[in-house]
Coordinates of C-alpha atoms (C1' of nucleotides) in Angstrom, one line a residue:
Chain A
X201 CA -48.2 28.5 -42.6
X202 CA -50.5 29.3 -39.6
X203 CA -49.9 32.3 -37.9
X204 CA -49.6 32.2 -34.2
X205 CA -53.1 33.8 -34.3
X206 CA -55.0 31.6 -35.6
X207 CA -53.2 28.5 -34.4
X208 CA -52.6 29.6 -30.5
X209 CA -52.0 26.3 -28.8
X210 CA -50.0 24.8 -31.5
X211 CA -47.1 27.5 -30.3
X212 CA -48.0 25.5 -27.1
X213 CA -47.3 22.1 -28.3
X214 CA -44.0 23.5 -30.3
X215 CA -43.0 24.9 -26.7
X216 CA -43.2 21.8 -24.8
X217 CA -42.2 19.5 -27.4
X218 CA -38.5 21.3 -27.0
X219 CA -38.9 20.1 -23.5
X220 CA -40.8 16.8 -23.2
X221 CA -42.3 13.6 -25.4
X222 CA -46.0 14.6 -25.8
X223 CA -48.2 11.4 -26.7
X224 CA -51.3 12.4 -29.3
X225 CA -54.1 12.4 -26.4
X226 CA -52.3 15.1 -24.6
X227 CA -51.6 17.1 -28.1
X228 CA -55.5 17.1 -29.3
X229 CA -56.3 18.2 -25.5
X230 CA -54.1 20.7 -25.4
X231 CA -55.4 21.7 -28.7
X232 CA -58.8 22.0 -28.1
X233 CA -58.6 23.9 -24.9
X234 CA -60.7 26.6 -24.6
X235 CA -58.9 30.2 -24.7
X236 CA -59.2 33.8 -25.5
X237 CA -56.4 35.6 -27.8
X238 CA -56.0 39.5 -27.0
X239 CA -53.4 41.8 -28.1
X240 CA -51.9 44.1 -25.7
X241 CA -50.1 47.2 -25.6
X242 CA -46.3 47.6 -24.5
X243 CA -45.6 47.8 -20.9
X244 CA -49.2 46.9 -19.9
X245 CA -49.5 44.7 -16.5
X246 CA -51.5 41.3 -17.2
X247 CA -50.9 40.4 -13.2
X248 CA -49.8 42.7 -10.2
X249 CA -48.3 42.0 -7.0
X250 CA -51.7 40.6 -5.1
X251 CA -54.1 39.7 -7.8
X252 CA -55.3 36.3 -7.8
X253 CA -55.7 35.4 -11.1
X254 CA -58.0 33.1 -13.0
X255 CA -56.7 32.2 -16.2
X256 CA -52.8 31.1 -17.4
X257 CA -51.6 33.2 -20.0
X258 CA -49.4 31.3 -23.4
X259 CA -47.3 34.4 -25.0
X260 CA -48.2 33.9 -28.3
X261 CA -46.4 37.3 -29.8
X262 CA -43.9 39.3 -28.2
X263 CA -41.9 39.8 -24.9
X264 CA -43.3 39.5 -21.4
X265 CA -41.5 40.0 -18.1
X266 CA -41.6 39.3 -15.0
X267 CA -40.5 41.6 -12.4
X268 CA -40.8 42.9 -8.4
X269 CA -41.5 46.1 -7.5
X270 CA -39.4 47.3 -4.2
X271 CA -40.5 50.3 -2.1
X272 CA -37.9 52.7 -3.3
X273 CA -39.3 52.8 -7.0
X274 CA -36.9 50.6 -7.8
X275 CA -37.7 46.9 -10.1
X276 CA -36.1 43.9 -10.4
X277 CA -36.7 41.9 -13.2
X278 CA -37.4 38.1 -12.7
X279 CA -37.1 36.8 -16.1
X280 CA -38.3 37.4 -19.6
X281 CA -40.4 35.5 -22.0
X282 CA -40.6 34.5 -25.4
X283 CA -44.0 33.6 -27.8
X284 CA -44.4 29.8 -26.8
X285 CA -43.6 30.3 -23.2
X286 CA -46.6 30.0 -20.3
X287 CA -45.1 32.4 -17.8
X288 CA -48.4 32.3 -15.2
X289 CA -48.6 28.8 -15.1
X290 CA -47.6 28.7 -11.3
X291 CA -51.0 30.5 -10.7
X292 CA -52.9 27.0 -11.0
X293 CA -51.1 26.3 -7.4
X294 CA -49.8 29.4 -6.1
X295 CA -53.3 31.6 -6.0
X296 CA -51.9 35.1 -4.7
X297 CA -48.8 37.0 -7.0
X298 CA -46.3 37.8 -5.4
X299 CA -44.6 39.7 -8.3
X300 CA -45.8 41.2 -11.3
X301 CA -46.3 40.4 -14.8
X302 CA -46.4 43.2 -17.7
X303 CA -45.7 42.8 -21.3
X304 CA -42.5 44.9 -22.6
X305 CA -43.7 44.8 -26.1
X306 CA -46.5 44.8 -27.6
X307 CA -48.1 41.2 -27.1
X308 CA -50.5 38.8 -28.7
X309 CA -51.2 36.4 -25.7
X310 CA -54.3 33.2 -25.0
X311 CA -55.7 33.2 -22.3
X312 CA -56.9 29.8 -20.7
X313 CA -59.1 29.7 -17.5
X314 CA -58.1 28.2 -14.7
X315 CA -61.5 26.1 -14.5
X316 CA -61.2 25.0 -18.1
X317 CA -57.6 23.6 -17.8
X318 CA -57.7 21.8 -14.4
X319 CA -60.2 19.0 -15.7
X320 CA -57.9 18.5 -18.6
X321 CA -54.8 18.4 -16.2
X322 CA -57.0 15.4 -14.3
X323 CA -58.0 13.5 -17.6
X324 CA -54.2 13.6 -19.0
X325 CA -51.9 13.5 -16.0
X326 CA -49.1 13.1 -18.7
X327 CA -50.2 16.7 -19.9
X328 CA -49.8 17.7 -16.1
X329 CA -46.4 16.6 -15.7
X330 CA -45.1 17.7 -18.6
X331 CA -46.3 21.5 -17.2
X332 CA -45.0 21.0 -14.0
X333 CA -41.8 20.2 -15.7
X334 CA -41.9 23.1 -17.7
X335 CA -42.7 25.5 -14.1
X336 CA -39.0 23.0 -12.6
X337 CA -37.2 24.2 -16.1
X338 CA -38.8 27.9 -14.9
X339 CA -37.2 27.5 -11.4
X340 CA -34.3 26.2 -13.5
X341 CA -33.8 29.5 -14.7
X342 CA -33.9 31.4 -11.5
X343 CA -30.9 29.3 -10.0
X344 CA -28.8 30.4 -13.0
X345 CA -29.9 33.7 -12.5
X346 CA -29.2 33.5 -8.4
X347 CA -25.5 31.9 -9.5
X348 CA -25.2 35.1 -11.8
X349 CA -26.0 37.8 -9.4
X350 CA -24.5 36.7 -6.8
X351 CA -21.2 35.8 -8.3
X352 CA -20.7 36.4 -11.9
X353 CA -19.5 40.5 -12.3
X354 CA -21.2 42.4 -14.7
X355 CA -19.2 41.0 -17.6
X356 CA -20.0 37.5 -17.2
X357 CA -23.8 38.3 -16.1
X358 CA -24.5 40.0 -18.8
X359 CA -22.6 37.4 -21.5
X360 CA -24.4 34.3 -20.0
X361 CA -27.9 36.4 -20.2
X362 CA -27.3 37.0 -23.7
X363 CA -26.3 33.1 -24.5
X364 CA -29.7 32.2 -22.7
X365 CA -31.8 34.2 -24.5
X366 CA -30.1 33.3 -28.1
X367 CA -30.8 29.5 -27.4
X368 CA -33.9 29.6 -25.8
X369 CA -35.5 31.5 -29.5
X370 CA -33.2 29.3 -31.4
X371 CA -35.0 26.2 -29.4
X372 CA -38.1 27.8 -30.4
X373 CA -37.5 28.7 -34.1
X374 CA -37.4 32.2 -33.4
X375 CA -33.6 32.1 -34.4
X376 CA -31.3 30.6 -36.9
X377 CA -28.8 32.2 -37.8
X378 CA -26.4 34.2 -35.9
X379 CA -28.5 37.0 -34.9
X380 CA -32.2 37.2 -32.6
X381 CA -34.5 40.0 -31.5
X382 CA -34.1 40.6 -28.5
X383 CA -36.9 43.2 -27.0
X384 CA -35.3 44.2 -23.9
X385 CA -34.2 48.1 -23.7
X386 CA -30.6 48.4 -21.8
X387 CA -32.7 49.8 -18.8
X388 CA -34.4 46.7 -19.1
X389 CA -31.5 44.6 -19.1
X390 CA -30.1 46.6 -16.1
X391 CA -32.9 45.9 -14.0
X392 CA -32.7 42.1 -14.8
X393 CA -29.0 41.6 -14.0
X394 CA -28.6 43.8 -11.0
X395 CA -27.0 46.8 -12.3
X396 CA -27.2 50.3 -13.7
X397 CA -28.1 51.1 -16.9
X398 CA -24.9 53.2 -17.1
X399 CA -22.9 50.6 -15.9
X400 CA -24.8 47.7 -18.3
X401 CA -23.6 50.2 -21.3
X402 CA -20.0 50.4 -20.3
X403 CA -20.4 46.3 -20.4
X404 CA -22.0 47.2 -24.2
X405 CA -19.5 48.2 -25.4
X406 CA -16.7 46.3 -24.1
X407 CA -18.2 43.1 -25.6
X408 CA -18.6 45.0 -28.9
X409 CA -14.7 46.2 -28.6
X410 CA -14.0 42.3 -27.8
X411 CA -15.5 41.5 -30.7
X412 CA -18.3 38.5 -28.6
X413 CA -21.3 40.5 -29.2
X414 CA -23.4 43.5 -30.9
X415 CA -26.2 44.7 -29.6
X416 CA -28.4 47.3 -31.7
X417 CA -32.0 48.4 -32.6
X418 CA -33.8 45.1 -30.7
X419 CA -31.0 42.8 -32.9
X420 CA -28.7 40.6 -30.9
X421 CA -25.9 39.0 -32.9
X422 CA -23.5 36.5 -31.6
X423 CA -19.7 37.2 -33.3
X424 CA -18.2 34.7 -31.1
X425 CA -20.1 32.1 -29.9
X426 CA -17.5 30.4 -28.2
X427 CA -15.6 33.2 -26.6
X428 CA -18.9 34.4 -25.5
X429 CA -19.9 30.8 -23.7
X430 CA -16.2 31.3 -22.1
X431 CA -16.5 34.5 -20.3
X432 CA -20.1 33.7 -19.4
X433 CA -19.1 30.9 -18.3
X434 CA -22.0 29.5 -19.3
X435 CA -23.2 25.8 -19.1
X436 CA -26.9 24.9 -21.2
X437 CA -27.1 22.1 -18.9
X438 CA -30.0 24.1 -17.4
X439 CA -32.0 24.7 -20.1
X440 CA -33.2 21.3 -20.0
X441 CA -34.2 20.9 -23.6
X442 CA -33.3 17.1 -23.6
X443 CA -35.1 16.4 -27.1
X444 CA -33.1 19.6 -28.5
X445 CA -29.5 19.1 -28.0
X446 CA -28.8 19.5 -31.4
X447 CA -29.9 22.7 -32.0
X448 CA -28.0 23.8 -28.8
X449 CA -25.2 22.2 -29.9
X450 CA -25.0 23.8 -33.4
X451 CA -24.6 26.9 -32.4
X452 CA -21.5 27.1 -31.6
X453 CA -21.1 25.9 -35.7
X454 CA -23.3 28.8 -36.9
X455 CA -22.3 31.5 -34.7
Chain B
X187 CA -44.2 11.9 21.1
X188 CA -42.7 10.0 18.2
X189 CA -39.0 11.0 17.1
X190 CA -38.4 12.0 13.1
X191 CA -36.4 8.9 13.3
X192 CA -39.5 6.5 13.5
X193 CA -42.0 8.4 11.7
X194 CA -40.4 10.1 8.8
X195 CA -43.3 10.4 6.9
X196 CA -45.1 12.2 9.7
X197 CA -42.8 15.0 8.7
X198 CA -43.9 15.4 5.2
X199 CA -47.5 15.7 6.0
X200 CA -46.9 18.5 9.0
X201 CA -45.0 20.3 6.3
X202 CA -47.6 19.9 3.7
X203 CA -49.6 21.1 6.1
X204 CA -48.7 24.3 6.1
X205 CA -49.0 25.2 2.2
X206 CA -51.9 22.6 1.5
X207 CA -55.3 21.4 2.9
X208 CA -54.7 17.5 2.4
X209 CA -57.9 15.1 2.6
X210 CA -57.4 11.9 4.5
X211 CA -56.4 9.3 1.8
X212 CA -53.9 11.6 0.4
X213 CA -52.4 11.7 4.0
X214 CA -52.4 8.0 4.7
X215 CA -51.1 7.6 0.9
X216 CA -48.0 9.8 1.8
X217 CA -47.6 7.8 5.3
X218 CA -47.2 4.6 3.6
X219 CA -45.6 5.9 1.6
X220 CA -41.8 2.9 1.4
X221 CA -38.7 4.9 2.4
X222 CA -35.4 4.0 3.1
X223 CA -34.1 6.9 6.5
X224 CA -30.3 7.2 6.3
X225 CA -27.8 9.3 8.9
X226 CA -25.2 11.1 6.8
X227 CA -22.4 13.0 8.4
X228 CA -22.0 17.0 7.7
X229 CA -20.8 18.1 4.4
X230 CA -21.7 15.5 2.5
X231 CA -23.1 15.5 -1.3
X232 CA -26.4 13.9 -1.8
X233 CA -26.6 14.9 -5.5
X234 CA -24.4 16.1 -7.8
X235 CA -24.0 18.2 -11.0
X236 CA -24.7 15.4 -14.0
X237 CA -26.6 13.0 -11.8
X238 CA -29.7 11.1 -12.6
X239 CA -31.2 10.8 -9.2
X240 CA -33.4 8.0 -8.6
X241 CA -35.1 8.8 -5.0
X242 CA -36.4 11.8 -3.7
X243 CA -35.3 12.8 -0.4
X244 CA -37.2 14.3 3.0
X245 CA -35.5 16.1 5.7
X246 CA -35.9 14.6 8.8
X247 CA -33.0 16.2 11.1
X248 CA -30.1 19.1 9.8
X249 CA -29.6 21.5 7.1
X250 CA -29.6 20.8 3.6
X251 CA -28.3 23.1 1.0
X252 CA -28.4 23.7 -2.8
X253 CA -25.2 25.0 -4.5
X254 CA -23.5 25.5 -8.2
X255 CA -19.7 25.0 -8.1
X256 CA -18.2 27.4 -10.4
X257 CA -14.8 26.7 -12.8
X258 CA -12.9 28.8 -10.7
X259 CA -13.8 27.4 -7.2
X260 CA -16.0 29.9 -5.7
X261 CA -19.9 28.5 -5.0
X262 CA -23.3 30.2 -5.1
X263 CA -25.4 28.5 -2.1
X264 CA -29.1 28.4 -3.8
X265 CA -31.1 27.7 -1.0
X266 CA -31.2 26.4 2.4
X267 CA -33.4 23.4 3.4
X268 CA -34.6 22.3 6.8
X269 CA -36.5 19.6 8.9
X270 CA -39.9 19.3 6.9
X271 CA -38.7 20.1 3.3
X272 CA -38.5 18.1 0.2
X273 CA -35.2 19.5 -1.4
X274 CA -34.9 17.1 -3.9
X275 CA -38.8 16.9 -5.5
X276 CA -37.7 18.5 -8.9
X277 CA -35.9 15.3 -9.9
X278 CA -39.1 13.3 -10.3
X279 CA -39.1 15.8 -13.9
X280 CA -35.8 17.4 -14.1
X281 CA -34.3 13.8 -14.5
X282 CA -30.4 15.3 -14.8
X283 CA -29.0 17.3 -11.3
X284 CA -27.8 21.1 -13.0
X285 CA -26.3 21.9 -9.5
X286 CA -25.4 20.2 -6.1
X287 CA -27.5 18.7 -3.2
X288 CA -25.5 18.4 0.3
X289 CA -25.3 18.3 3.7
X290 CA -24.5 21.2 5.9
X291 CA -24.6 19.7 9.1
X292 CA -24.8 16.1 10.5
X293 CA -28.4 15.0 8.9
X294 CA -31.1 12.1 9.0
X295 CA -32.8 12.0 5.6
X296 CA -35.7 9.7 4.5
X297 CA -35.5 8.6 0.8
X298 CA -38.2 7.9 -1.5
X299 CA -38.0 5.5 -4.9
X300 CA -39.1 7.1 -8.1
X301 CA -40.8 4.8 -9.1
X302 CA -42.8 4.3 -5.7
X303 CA -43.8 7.3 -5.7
X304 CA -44.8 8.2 -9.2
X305 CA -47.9 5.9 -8.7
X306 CA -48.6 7.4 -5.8
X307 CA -49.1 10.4 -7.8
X308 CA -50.8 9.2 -10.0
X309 CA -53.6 7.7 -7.9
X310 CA -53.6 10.5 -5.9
X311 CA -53.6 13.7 -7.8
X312 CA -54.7 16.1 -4.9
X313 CA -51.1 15.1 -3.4
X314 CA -49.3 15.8 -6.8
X315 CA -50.7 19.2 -6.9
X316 CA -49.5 19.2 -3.5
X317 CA -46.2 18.7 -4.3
X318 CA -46.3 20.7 -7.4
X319 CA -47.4 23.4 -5.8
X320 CA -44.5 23.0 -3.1
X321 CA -41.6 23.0 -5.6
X322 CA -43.5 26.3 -6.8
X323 CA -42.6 27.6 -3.4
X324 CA -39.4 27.0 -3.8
X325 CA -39.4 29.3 -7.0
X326 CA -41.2 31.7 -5.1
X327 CA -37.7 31.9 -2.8
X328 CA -35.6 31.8 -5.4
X329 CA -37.2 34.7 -6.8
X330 CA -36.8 36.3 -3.6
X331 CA -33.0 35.6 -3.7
X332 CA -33.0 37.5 -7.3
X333 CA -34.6 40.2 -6.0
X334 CA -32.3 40.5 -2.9
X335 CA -29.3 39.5 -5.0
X336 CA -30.3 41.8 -7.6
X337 CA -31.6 45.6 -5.7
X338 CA -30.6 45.4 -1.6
X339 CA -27.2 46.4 -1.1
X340 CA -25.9 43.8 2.2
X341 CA -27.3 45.0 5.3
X342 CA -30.8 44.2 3.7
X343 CA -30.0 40.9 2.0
X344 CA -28.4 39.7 5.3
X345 CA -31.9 40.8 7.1
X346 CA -33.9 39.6 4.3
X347 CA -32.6 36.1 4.7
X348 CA -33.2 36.2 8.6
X349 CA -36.4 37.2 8.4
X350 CA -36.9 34.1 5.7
X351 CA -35.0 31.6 7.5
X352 CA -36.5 32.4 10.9
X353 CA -40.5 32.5 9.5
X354 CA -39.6 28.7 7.5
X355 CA -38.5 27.2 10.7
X356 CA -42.1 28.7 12.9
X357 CA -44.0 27.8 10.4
X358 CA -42.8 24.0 11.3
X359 CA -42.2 24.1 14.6
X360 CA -38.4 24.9 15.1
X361 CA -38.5 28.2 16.4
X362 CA -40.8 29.1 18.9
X363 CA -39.3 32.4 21.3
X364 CA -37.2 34.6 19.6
X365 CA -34.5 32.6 18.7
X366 CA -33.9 29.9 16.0
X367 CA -31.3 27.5 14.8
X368 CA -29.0 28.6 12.1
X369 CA -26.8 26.3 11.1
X370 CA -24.7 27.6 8.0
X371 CA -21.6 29.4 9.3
X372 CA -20.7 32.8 8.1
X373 CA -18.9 31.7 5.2
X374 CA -22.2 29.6 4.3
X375 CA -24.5 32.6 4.5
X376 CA -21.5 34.8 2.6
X377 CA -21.9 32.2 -0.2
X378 CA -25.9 32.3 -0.5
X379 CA -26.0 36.3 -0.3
X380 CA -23.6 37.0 -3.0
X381 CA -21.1 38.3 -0.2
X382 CA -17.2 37.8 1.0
X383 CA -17.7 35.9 4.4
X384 CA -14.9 39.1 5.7
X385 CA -17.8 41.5 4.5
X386 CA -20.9 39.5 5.8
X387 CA -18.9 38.9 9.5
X388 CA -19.3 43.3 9.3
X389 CA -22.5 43.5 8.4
X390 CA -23.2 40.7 11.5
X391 CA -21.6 43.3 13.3
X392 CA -23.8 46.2 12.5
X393 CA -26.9 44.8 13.3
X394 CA -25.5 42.9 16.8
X395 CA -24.9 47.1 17.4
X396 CA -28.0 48.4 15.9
X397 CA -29.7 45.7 18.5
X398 CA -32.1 43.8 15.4
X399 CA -30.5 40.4 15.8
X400 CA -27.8 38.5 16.9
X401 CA -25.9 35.3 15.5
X402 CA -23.8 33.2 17.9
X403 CA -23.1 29.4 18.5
X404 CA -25.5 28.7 15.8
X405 CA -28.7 30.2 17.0
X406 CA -30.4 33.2 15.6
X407 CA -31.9 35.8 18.0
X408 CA -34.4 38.2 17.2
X409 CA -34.0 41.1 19.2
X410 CA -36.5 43.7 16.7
X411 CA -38.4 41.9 14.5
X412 CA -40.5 45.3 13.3
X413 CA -36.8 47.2 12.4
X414 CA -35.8 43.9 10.5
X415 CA -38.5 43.4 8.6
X416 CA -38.2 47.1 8.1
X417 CA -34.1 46.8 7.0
X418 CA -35.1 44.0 4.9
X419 CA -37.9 45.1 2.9
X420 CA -39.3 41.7 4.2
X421 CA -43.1 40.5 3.0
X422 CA -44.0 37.5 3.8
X423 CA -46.0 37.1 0.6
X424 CA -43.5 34.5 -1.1
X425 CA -43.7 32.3 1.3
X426 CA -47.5 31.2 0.3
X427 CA -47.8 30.2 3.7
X428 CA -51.6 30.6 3.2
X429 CA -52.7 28.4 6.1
X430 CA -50.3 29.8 8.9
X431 CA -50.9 33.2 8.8
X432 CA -51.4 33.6 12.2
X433 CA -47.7 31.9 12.5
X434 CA -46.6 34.8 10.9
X435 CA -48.5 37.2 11.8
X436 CA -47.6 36.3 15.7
X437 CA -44.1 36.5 14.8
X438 CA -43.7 40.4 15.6
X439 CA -45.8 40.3 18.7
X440 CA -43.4 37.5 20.2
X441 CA -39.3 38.6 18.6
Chain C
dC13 C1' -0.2 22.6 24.8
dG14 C1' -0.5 22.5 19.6
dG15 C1' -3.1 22.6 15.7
dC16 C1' -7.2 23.1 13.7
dT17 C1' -11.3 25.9 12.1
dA18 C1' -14.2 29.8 12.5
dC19 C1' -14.5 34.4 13.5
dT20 C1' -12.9 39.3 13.7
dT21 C1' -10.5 43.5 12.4
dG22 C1' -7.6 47.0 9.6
dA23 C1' -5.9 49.1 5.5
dG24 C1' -5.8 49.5 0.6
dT25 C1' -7.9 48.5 -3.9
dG26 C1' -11.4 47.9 -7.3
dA27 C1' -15.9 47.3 -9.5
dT28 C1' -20.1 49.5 -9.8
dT29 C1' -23.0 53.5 -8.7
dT30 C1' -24.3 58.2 -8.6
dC31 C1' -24.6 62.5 -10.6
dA32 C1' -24.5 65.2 -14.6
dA33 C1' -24.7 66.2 -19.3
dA34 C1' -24.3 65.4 -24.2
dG35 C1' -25.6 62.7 -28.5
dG36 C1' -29.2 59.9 -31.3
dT37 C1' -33.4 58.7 -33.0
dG38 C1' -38.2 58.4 -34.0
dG39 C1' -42.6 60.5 -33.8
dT40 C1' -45.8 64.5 -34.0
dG41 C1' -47.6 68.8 -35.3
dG42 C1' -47.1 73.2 -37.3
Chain D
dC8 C1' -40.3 69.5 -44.5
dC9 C1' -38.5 71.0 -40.5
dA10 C1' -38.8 72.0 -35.4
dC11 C1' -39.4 70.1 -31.4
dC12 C1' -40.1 66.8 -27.8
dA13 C1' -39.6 62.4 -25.5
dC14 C1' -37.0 58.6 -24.8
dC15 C1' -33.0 55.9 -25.2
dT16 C1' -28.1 55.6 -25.4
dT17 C1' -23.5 57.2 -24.5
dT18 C1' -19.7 59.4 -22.0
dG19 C1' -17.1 61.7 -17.9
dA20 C1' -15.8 62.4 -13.1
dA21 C1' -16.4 61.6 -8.3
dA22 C1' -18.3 58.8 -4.6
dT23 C1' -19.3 54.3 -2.4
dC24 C1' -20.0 49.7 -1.4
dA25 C1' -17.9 45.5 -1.2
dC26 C1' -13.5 42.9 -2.1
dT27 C1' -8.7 41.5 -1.3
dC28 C1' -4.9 40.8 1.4
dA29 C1' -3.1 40.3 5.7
dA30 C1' -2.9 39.5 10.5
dG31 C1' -4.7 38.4 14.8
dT32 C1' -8.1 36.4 18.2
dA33 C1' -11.3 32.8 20.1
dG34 C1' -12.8 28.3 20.8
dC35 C1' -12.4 23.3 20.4
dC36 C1' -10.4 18.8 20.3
dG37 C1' -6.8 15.5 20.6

DNA sequence: CGGCTACTTGAGTGATTTCAAAGGTGGTGG
DNA sequence: CCACCACCTTTGAAATCACTCAAGTAGCCG
């Protein structure tokens, strides 16, 4: 079995199959693309705040986040990624960052220019649409996120993060049974959901008292998938994997 | 001087205009572009949760906004939209609605087929990446939202969203002085900022005393745009406004 | 004038934060 | 192998921001 190393944009093709019908031009284009694989170090910045960058970046190993960085030292945290995802896509369009991008673990990532994947983009339109779908499922993400902070409490946010994150590595392979990695520190997950790290804690341990979920040592395991989806209220309608309803589906059954 | 009414398309292109440099065939492609314009009263869904929309749609006249219903009544407002913006782009890829379009006042709205436009695109891919890049704006707010939603207590989210909402509509022409139509009423603005419309009305309050802006009637007066941005924490960054600048620049000589 | 709807204000409550400090755990060097 | 340090997690108590409930005012339209 390949390792993502040595087979970088076939975790590319995986990804966007969950999300879109690829014909075989597009797959041997994508393929082929030119890239450069480096590892990098925990909490390293790939793009800050101003930057204009010139390659998109395919996580190929590891957890990458997105975050802003306000005046008073604090951070908000934008969203987190997954090995398959391409979280700087937007950068073909959108030429100044206007947020960060840093890896929270340690990270095997490709890097494709800019100049190399345009042309490829104009030969395969498909290819282009199917990436501009995947930056709509991106925006999809932040309206769930919006709905969450602004009027799930800290119960509920912090449930429907947790179902997100389970399907979006099950979607990907990277879980199957009832338990995932999941990178994030609780400091981390704080400053992704709007709260305190204190107060994200307290939430820690009521879900493990309520028996929905454990979190421990980077492992997430669902004990009650459907209680969880309940008090997250949580809806996979806008995950938009249209060619995986299955696998979204079973997990209530394994869970 | 010709009225949105009779030249709906004329819209799209000014608005373009101000995120995109577009060449002469793309224009004349997006002006012929076949439409059908259609008055619909205040309030009124144009897309709902489940749908499979088959028409884009352009502002032409009123305020649009984006909302999730939740199960137990209450509603997140995503985003607003005015004269100029394309709320509804994401549906040419995200083929099922995971939230609500709708009126918020009394609107004129031009809509586009599908499947007129998708060969548009496809002849013309300077104008996809036009449009592409224009629903990555629209990220680009919502990540603003996150951020506000997320890290400023309510005296700076309130701000934040002035600033925003004020900047979108001089960027296009609908503000000029220091005052700009606001259309959503208090509850509205309590429902996009995460706050109880009793708690927003205080925070109006406070900054009518502190003399930064005032709401009334519907129109939004700047009275100190340099303390606003300042309260807010506002940078125009996210708004990728790259070829109005001066617009924005401008804006804290004249409020 | 009556009946809407939107806005405004007060008083009490509650969710989350702040501040402070005590456990765990893993890595490093003596 | 243990001591120590750094970082993360956990808990307690007090403060605060925003919410809930409730009532009252203002403006508009028939």
């Amino acid at each position: 079995m390949p390792t993502a190393h040595t087979m970088p944009m076939e975790m590319l093709t995986r990804k966007l199959d969950s999300i879109t019908r690829l014909g075989e031009a597009e797959r041997s284009a994508l393929l082929s693309l030119p890239h450069t694989v480096r590892s990098l170090p925990a909490r390293h910045d790939i793009a800050r705040f101003g930057d204009r960058p010139s390659h998109c970046c395919l996580v190929l190993q590891g957890w990458v986040s997105r975050y802003a960085a306000l005046s008073d030292g604090d951070r908000q945290i934008l969203s987190f990624y997954v090995a398959g995802d391409m979280p700087d896509l937007q950068s073909l369009h959108l030429h100044r960052m206007d947020h960060n991008l840093a890896t929270l673990t340690a990270c095997v990532i490709a890097f494709i220019p800019h100049d190399e994947l345009r042309p490829v983009l104009r030969r395969h339109p498909d290819l282009a649409d199917a990436l501009w779908r995947d930056t709509l499922i991106d925006a999809a993400h932040y309206r769930e996120r919006i709905t969450s902070l602004g009027r799930r409490q800290a119960l509920g946010r912090v449930a429907h993060v947790f179902c997100e994150l389970y399907l979006r590595q099950r979607v990907v392979g990277l879980a199957t049974g009832p338990s995932c990695p999941l990178a994030p520190k609780q400091s981390e997950l704080a400053d992704a959901l709007g709260l305190t790290s204190v107060h994200l804690n307290r939430v820690l341990r009521t879900l493990r008292q309520r028996k929905l979920v454990t979190l421990t040592g980077g492992v997430l395991t669902i004990e009650d998938w459907d209680e969880l989806v309940t008090v997250a209220e949580f809806d996979p309608t806008f995950l938009h994997q249209d060619n995986d309803a299955p696998a979204i589906h079973e997990a209530a059954k394994i869970a």
